[in-house]
Coordinates of C-alpha atoms in Angstrom, one line a residue:
M1454 CA -7.8 58.2 -15.0
T1455 CA -11.6 58.9 -15.1
S1456 CA -13.6 59.2 -11.9
R1457 CA -15.5 56.0 -12.7
R1458 CA -12.3 54.0 -13.1
R1459 CA -11.0 55.5 -9.8
R1460 CA -14.2 54.4 -8.0
A1461 CA -13.9 50.9 -9.5
L1462 CA -10.3 50.6 -8.4
L1463 CA -11.1 51.9 -4.9
G1464 CA -13.9 49.4 -4.6
T1465 CA -11.6 46.5 -5.6
V1466 CA -9.0 47.6 -3.0
L1467 CA -11.6 47.7 -0.3
A1468 CA -13.2 44.4 -1.3
L1469 CA -9.9 42.4 -1.0
P1470 CA -9.6 42.8 2.8
L1471 CA -13.3 42.1 3.2
L1472 CA -12.9 38.9 1.1
A1473 CA -9.9 37.9 3.2
L1474 CA -11.9 38.3 6.4
V1475 CA -14.8 36.3 5.0
E1476 CA -12.3 33.5 4.0
L1477 CA -10.7 33.5 7.5
A1478 CA -14.1 33.3 9.2
L1479 CA -15.1 30.4 7.0
H1480 CA -11.8 28.6 7.6
L1481 CA -12.3 28.9 11.4
W1482 CA -15.9 27.7 11.1
F1483 CA -15.1 24.7 9.0
A1484 CA -12.0 23.9 11.1
A1485 CA -14.2 23.6 14.2
R1486 CA -16.8 21.4 12.6
P1487 CA -15.0 18.0 12.3
P1488 CA -14.7 15.9 15.5
A1489 CA -11.5 16.3 17.4
F1490 CA -9.3 13.3 18.1
D1491 CA -10.5 13.3 21.7
D1492 CA -14.1 13.1 20.4
W1493 CA -13.1 9.9 18.5
R1494 CA -11.6 8.4 21.6
A1495 CA -14.8 9.1 23.5
L1496 CA -16.6 6.7 21.2
A1497 CA -15.1 3.7 23.0
A1498 CA -17.8 3.4 25.7
P1499 CA -20.9 4.0 23.6
V1500 CA -19.6 1.6 20.8
A1501 CA -18.9 -1.1 23.4
E1502 CA -22.5 -0.7 24.7
L1503 CA -24.1 -1.1 21.3
R1504 CA -21.8 -3.8 19.9
Q1505 CA -22.5 -7.5 20.1
D1506 CA -20.2 -10.4 19.4
G1507 CA -19.7 -10.9 15.7
D1508 CA -20.8 -7.4 14.7
L1509 CA -19.1 -5.7 11.8
C1510 CA -18.3 -2.0 12.5
V1511 CA -18.3 0.4 9.6
V1512 CA -17.7 4.1 9.4
A1513 CA -19.5 6.6 7.0
P1514 CA -18.0 8.3 5.1
P1515 CA -15.5 5.4 4.5
W1516 CA -12.5 7.7 4.4
A1517 CA -13.0 8.4 8.1
E1518 CA -12.4 4.7 9.1
P1519 CA -8.6 5.1 9.7
L1520 CA -9.5 7.9 12.3
A1521 CA -11.8 5.4 14.1
R1522 CA -9.1 2.7 14.0
A1523 CA -6.4 5.1 15.3
A1524 CA -8.6 6.3 18.1
L1525 CA -10.1 2.9 19.3
G1526 CA -6.9 1.0 18.6
D1527 CA -6.2 -1.9 16.2
R1528 CA -6.0 -4.3 19.1
S1529 CA -9.2 -3.2 20.7
S1530 CA -12.0 -5.7 21.0
R1531 CA -14.6 -2.9 20.8
C1532 CA -15.0 -3.4 17.1
A1533 CA -14.7 -6.7 15.3
T1534 CA -13.7 -4.8 12.2
W1535 CA -10.3 -4.0 13.5
P1536 CA -8.4 -6.9 14.9
A1537 CA -4.6 -6.4 14.4
A1538 CA -4.0 -10.1 13.5
T1539 CA -6.1 -10.2 10.3
A1540 CA -7.1 -8.2 7.2
R1541 CA -10.2 -10.4 6.7
R1542 CA -12.6 -7.6 7.8
T1543 CA -10.7 -4.4 6.9
A1544 CA -10.2 -5.7 3.3
R1545 CA -13.5 -7.6 3.1
P1546 CA -14.9 -8.4 -0.3
S1547 CA -17.9 -6.0 -0.2
R1548 CA -18.2 -2.7 1.5
S1549 CA -21.8 -1.9 0.8
P1550 CA -22.7 -1.7 4.5
S1551 CA -20.4 1.3 4.9
S1552 CA -22.7 3.7 3.0
A1553 CA -24.1 6.5 5.1
S1554 CA -27.6 5.1 5.1
G1555 CA -26.7 1.4 5.1
P1556 CA -28.3 -1.2 2.8
P1557 CA -31.9 0.0 2.2
T1558 CA -33.4 -3.4 3.2
W1559 CA -31.6 -3.7 6.5
R1560 CA -33.7 -3.2 9.6
P1561 CA -32.8 -0.2 11.8
G1562 CA -32.1 -1.1 15.4
A1563 CA -30.8 0.9 18.4
R1564 CA -29.3 4.3 17.8
R1565 CA -27.8 7.0 19.9
R1566 CA -25.9 10.3 19.6
A1567 CA -22.4 10.5 21.1
A1568 CA -21.8 13.1 23.8
S1569 CA -20.0 15.4 21.3
R1570 CA -23.1 15.4 19.1
K1571 CA -20.8 14.8 16.1
F1572 CA -21.4 11.1 15.8
L1573 CA -24.6 9.0 15.2
L1574 CA -24.2 5.4 16.3
R1575 CA -26.6 2.9 14.8
R1576 CA -27.2 -0.8 14.7
L1577 CA -28.5 -2.3 11.4
E1578 CA -29.8 -5.9 11.2
N1579 CA -29.6 -8.0 8.1
P1580 CA -33.2 -9.5 7.7
A1581 CA -32.0 -12.2 5.3
P1582 CA -28.4 -13.3 5.9
T1583 CA -26.9 -16.0 3.7
P1584 CA -24.7 -18.2 5.8
V1585 CA -21.3 -19.1 4.3
V1586 CA -20.8 -22.8 4.0
F1587 CA -17.2 -22.7 2.8
D1588 CA -14.9 -19.7 2.2
F1589 CA -12.3 -20.6 -0.4
T1590 CA -10.2 -17.5 0.4
E1591 CA -9.7 -18.7 3.9
H1592 CA -8.3 -22.1 3.1
V1593 CA -5.5 -21.7 0.5
R1594 CA -3.1 -24.2 2.0
P1595 CA -2.5 -28.0 2.2
P1596 CA -3.8 -30.5 2.8
L1597 CA -7.1 -29.1 1.6
V1598 CA -5.6 -27.4 -1.5
S1599 CA -3.2 -28.3 -4.2
V1600 CA -2.1 -26.0 -7.1
G1601 CA -0.7 -26.8 -10.5
Q1602 CA -0.2 -25.4 -13.9
V1603 CA -1.5 -27.4 -16.9
T1604 CA -0.1 -26.6 -20.4
P1605 CA -0.9 -28.2 -23.7
D1606 CA 2.0 -30.3 -25.1
A1607 CA 3.7 -29.2 -28.3
E1608 CA 2.4 -32.4 -30.0
P1609 CA -1.3 -32.1 -31.0
D1610 CA -2.3 -35.6 -29.7
A1611 CA -0.1 -35.6 -26.6
P1612 CA -1.7 -35.2 -23.2
P1613 CA -1.3 -31.9 -21.4
R1614 CA 1.7 -31.4 -19.2
S1615 CA 1.2 -30.7 -15.5
L1616 CA 3.5 -28.8 -13.2
D1617 CA 2.8 -28.9 -9.5
C1618 CA 3.3 -25.7 -7.4
A1619 CA 5.1 -26.5 -4.1
F1620 CA 3.7 -25.1 -0.9
E1621 CA 6.2 -23.2 1.3
E1622 CA 5.5 -22.3 4.9
R1623 CA 8.3 -19.9 5.5
A1624 CA 9.1 -18.2 2.2
A1625 CA 10.5 -14.7 2.2
V1626 CA 7.9 -12.0 2.3
L1627 CA 8.0 -10.0 -0.9
A1628 CA 6.4 -6.6 -1.7
G1629 CA 6.3 -5.1 -5.2
G1630 CA 6.2 -1.4 -4.2
L1631 CA 4.2 1.3 -6.0
G1632 CA 3.0 -0.1 -9.3
G1633 CA 4.3 -3.6 -8.5
H1634 CA 2.8 -6.7 -7.2
P1635 CA 1.1 -6.9 -3.8
T1636 CA 2.8 -8.3 -0.7
F1637 CA 3.2 -12.1 -0.9
P1638 CA 3.0 -13.8 2.5
P1639 CA 5.4 -16.5 3.7
Q1640 CA 2.7 -19.2 3.3
R1641 CA 2.2 -19.6 -0.5
F1642 CA 2.3 -22.0 -3.4
V1643 CA 5.4 -21.4 -5.4
C1644 CA 5.0 -22.1 -9.2
S1645 CA 8.3 -20.7 -10.4
R1646 CA 11.7 -20.6 -8.6
K1647 CA 13.0 -18.0 -11.1
N1648 CA 10.1 -15.6 -10.8
P1649 CA 8.3 -15.4 -7.4
F1650 CA 5.5 -13.4 -9.1
Y1651 CA 4.1 -16.8 -10.2
N1652 CA 2.6 -18.0 -7.0
V1653 CA -0.8 -18.6 -5.4
S1654 CA -1.4 -17.0 -2.0
T1655 CA -3.9 -15.0 0.0
T1656 CA -3.1 -11.3 -0.2
V1657 CA -4.7 -7.8 -0.5
V1658 CA -4.9 -5.8 -3.7
A1659 CA -6.1 -2.2 -4.3
A1660 CA -8.9 -2.9 -6.7
G1661 CA -11.4 -0.7 -8.5
E1662 CA -11.6 3.0 -9.0
G1663 CA -12.1 3.5 -5.3
F1664 CA -8.7 1.9 -4.8
L1665 CA -10.1 -0.1 -1.8
P1666 CA -8.3 -3.0 -0.2
R1667 CA -9.7 -6.4 -1.2
R1668 CA -8.5 -9.6 0.4
C1669 CA -8.3 -12.3 -2.3
I1670 CA -6.5 -15.3 -3.8
W1671 CA -3.6 -14.2 -5.9
A1672 CA -3.7 -16.3 -9.1
P1673 CA -1.8 -14.9 -12.1
P1674 CA -2.3 -16.8 -15.4
P1675 CA 0.5 -19.1 -16.5
P1676 CA 3.4 -17.7 -18.4
A1677 CA 3.3 -17.6 -22.2
G1678 CA -0.5 -17.5 -22.3
R1679 CA -0.8 -21.3 -22.6
G1680 CA -2.8 -23.5 -20.3
E1681 CA -4.4 -23.0 -16.9
L1682 CA -3.4 -22.3 -13.4
R1683 CA -5.6 -24.8 -11.4
I1684 CA -6.4 -24.4 -7.7
R1685 CA -8.0 -27.6 -6.4
F1686 CA -10.0 -27.8 -3.1
S1687 CA -10.5 -31.4 -2.1
G1688 CA -13.5 -32.7 -0.1
V1689 CA -15.1 -29.3 0.8
P1690 CA -18.8 -28.7 1.6
L1691 CA -21.0 -26.6 -0.7
G1692 CA -24.1 -24.5 -0.5
Q1693 CA -26.4 -23.5 -3.3
V1694 CA -24.0 -21.2 -5.2
I1695 CA -20.3 -20.3 -5.6
Q1696 CA -20.0 -16.5 -5.6
G1697 CA -17.3 -13.9 -5.3
H1698 CA -15.5 -11.1 -7.0
S1699 CA -12.6 -10.8 -9.4
G1700 CA -10.3 -7.9 -10.1
M1701 CA -6.8 -6.7 -10.6
Y1702 CA -4.5 -4.0 -9.3
W1703 CA -6.2 -0.8 -10.5
I1704 CA -3.1 1.0 -11.5
L1705 CA -2.7 -1.6 -14.2
E1706 CA -6.3 -2.3 -15.0
R1707 CA -7.2 1.4 -15.4
M1708 CA -5.1 1.6 -18.6
R1709 CA -7.6 -0.9 -20.3
A1710 CA -4.8 -2.3 -22.4
G1711 CA -4.4 -5.8 -21.0
A1712 CA -5.7 -9.1 -22.2
E1713 CA -8.8 -10.7 -20.7
V1714 CA -8.6 -13.2 -17.8
T1715 CA -10.9 -16.1 -17.5
L1716 CA -11.9 -17.9 -14.3
V1717 CA -13.6 -21.3 -14.6
A1718 CA -15.2 -23.2 -11.7
R1719 CA -15.5 -27.0 -11.9
V1720 CA -17.1 -29.3 -9.3
D1721 CA -16.2 -33.0 -9.4
G1722 CA -14.9 -32.4 -12.9
E1723 CA -18.0 -30.7 -14.2
E1724 CA -17.9 -27.0 -15.2
V1725 CA -20.5 -25.0 -13.2
G1726 CA -19.6 -21.5 -14.4
R1727 CA -17.0 -19.2 -15.9
V1728 CA -16.4 -15.4 -15.9
T1729 CA -14.2 -13.3 -18.1
H1730 CA -12.6 -10.3 -16.4
L1731 CA -11.9 -7.3 -18.7
D1732 CA -9.8 -4.3 -17.8
G1733 CA -11.9 -1.5 -16.4
Q1734 CA -14.5 -3.7 -14.7
G1735 CA -12.9 -3.1 -11.3
W1736 CA -13.9 -5.4 -8.4
A1737 CA -16.5 -7.4 -10.4
P1738 CA -19.0 -9.8 -8.8
F1739 CA -19.8 -13.3 -10.1
S1740 CA -22.2 -16.1 -9.2
F1741 CA -22.3 -19.7 -10.2
P1742 CA -25.4 -21.8 -9.3
L1743 CA -24.4 -25.3 -8.4
G1744 CA -27.4 -27.2 -9.7
A1745 CA -27.0 -30.9 -9.0
H1746 CA -24.0 -30.3 -6.8
A1747 CA -25.8 -27.9 -4.4
G1748 CA -25.7 -29.0 -0.8
A1749 CA -22.9 -31.5 -1.3
E1750 CA -21.2 -32.5 1.9
R1751 CA -17.9 -33.3 0.2
A1752 CA -16.9 -32.2 -3.3
D1753 CA -13.8 -31.4 -5.2
V1754 CA -13.8 -27.9 -6.5
E1755 CA -11.3 -26.6 -9.1
L1756 CA -10.9 -22.9 -9.8
A1757 CA -8.8 -22.4 -13.0
V1758 CA -7.3 -19.1 -14.3
S1759 CA -6.1 -18.5 -17.9
S1760 CA -5.4 -15.6 -20.3
P1761 CA -4.2 -15.3 -23.9
D1762 CA -1.5 -12.8 -22.7
P1763 CA -0.5 -12.9 -19.0
S1764 CA 1.6 -9.7 -19.2
A1765 CA 0.9 -7.5 -16.2
R1766 CA -2.2 -9.6 -15.3
H1767 CA -2.3 -9.1 -11.5
F1768 CA -5.4 -11.2 -11.2
C1769 CA -6.9 -11.8 -7.8
F1770 CA -10.3 -13.3 -6.8
E1771 CA -12.3 -14.2 -3.7
A1772 CA -15.0 -16.9 -3.6
D1773 CA -17.2 -18.7 -1.1
S1774 CA -20.1 -21.0 -1.2
R1775 CA -23.4 -20.1 0.4

């Protein structure tokens, strides 16, 4: 072995322990940077001082929210984001306020550093809120709502056949497991006794590439790809627009191999908008201006879902009128 190769080998041998020491030092440094769990618990008092009734609490980065929930407690009144009795806020339709800087048009309010210096608490005020007149996702039950499947008859000139979906108050809770359907609550419209998959209910799906929870109306297209699933809201108030999001369980949608799903909105029998959801779109927004129906004090709204091939169409949507 030449002297040059011996020096190179000796340098490598000496560099390995040095590299290990550097790696250990970096590990200790990074391990000490994140907040300890006691630091999270210490947020209770400053959050309570800043928070006002109705505030939505968000955490940036979003993956740290479970730490805050665990430290402050799901049953805590310190943050309206985390009541134990509802998923309405934790699986809310939009998570844009949870970015590190907040929406760029929101007005900055009070701010303070936590005692540990590892948290920055801020209040952001929405300068132009749009009040919700009616939230369809919150009212999927009788007597306000009826659900039915409408399929064309085999005879060309015959009227379409209608099948009502019966509402059950205490049905068995069902969960599909990994890759299966979401959890179906006991209160739901049952459209098939043989296959509980075909129901209409309020649930939570993991939608979009971020796999974030979204609370929505479970509305699978009718079997055999014929006809519509119609969800009818009777005598509800309206704002200027019906808006919302549509999506599917991302594990299925990411394959981009399924058929399109169409959502149609009708007010007092008149179509006001439709949107076609394609695999890969994730949690996609939609908006239907109401035109002559805007501001109606009482209107019948029908939301209809259809697809040419309902196979693995775990379709879910949320909607409100503002």
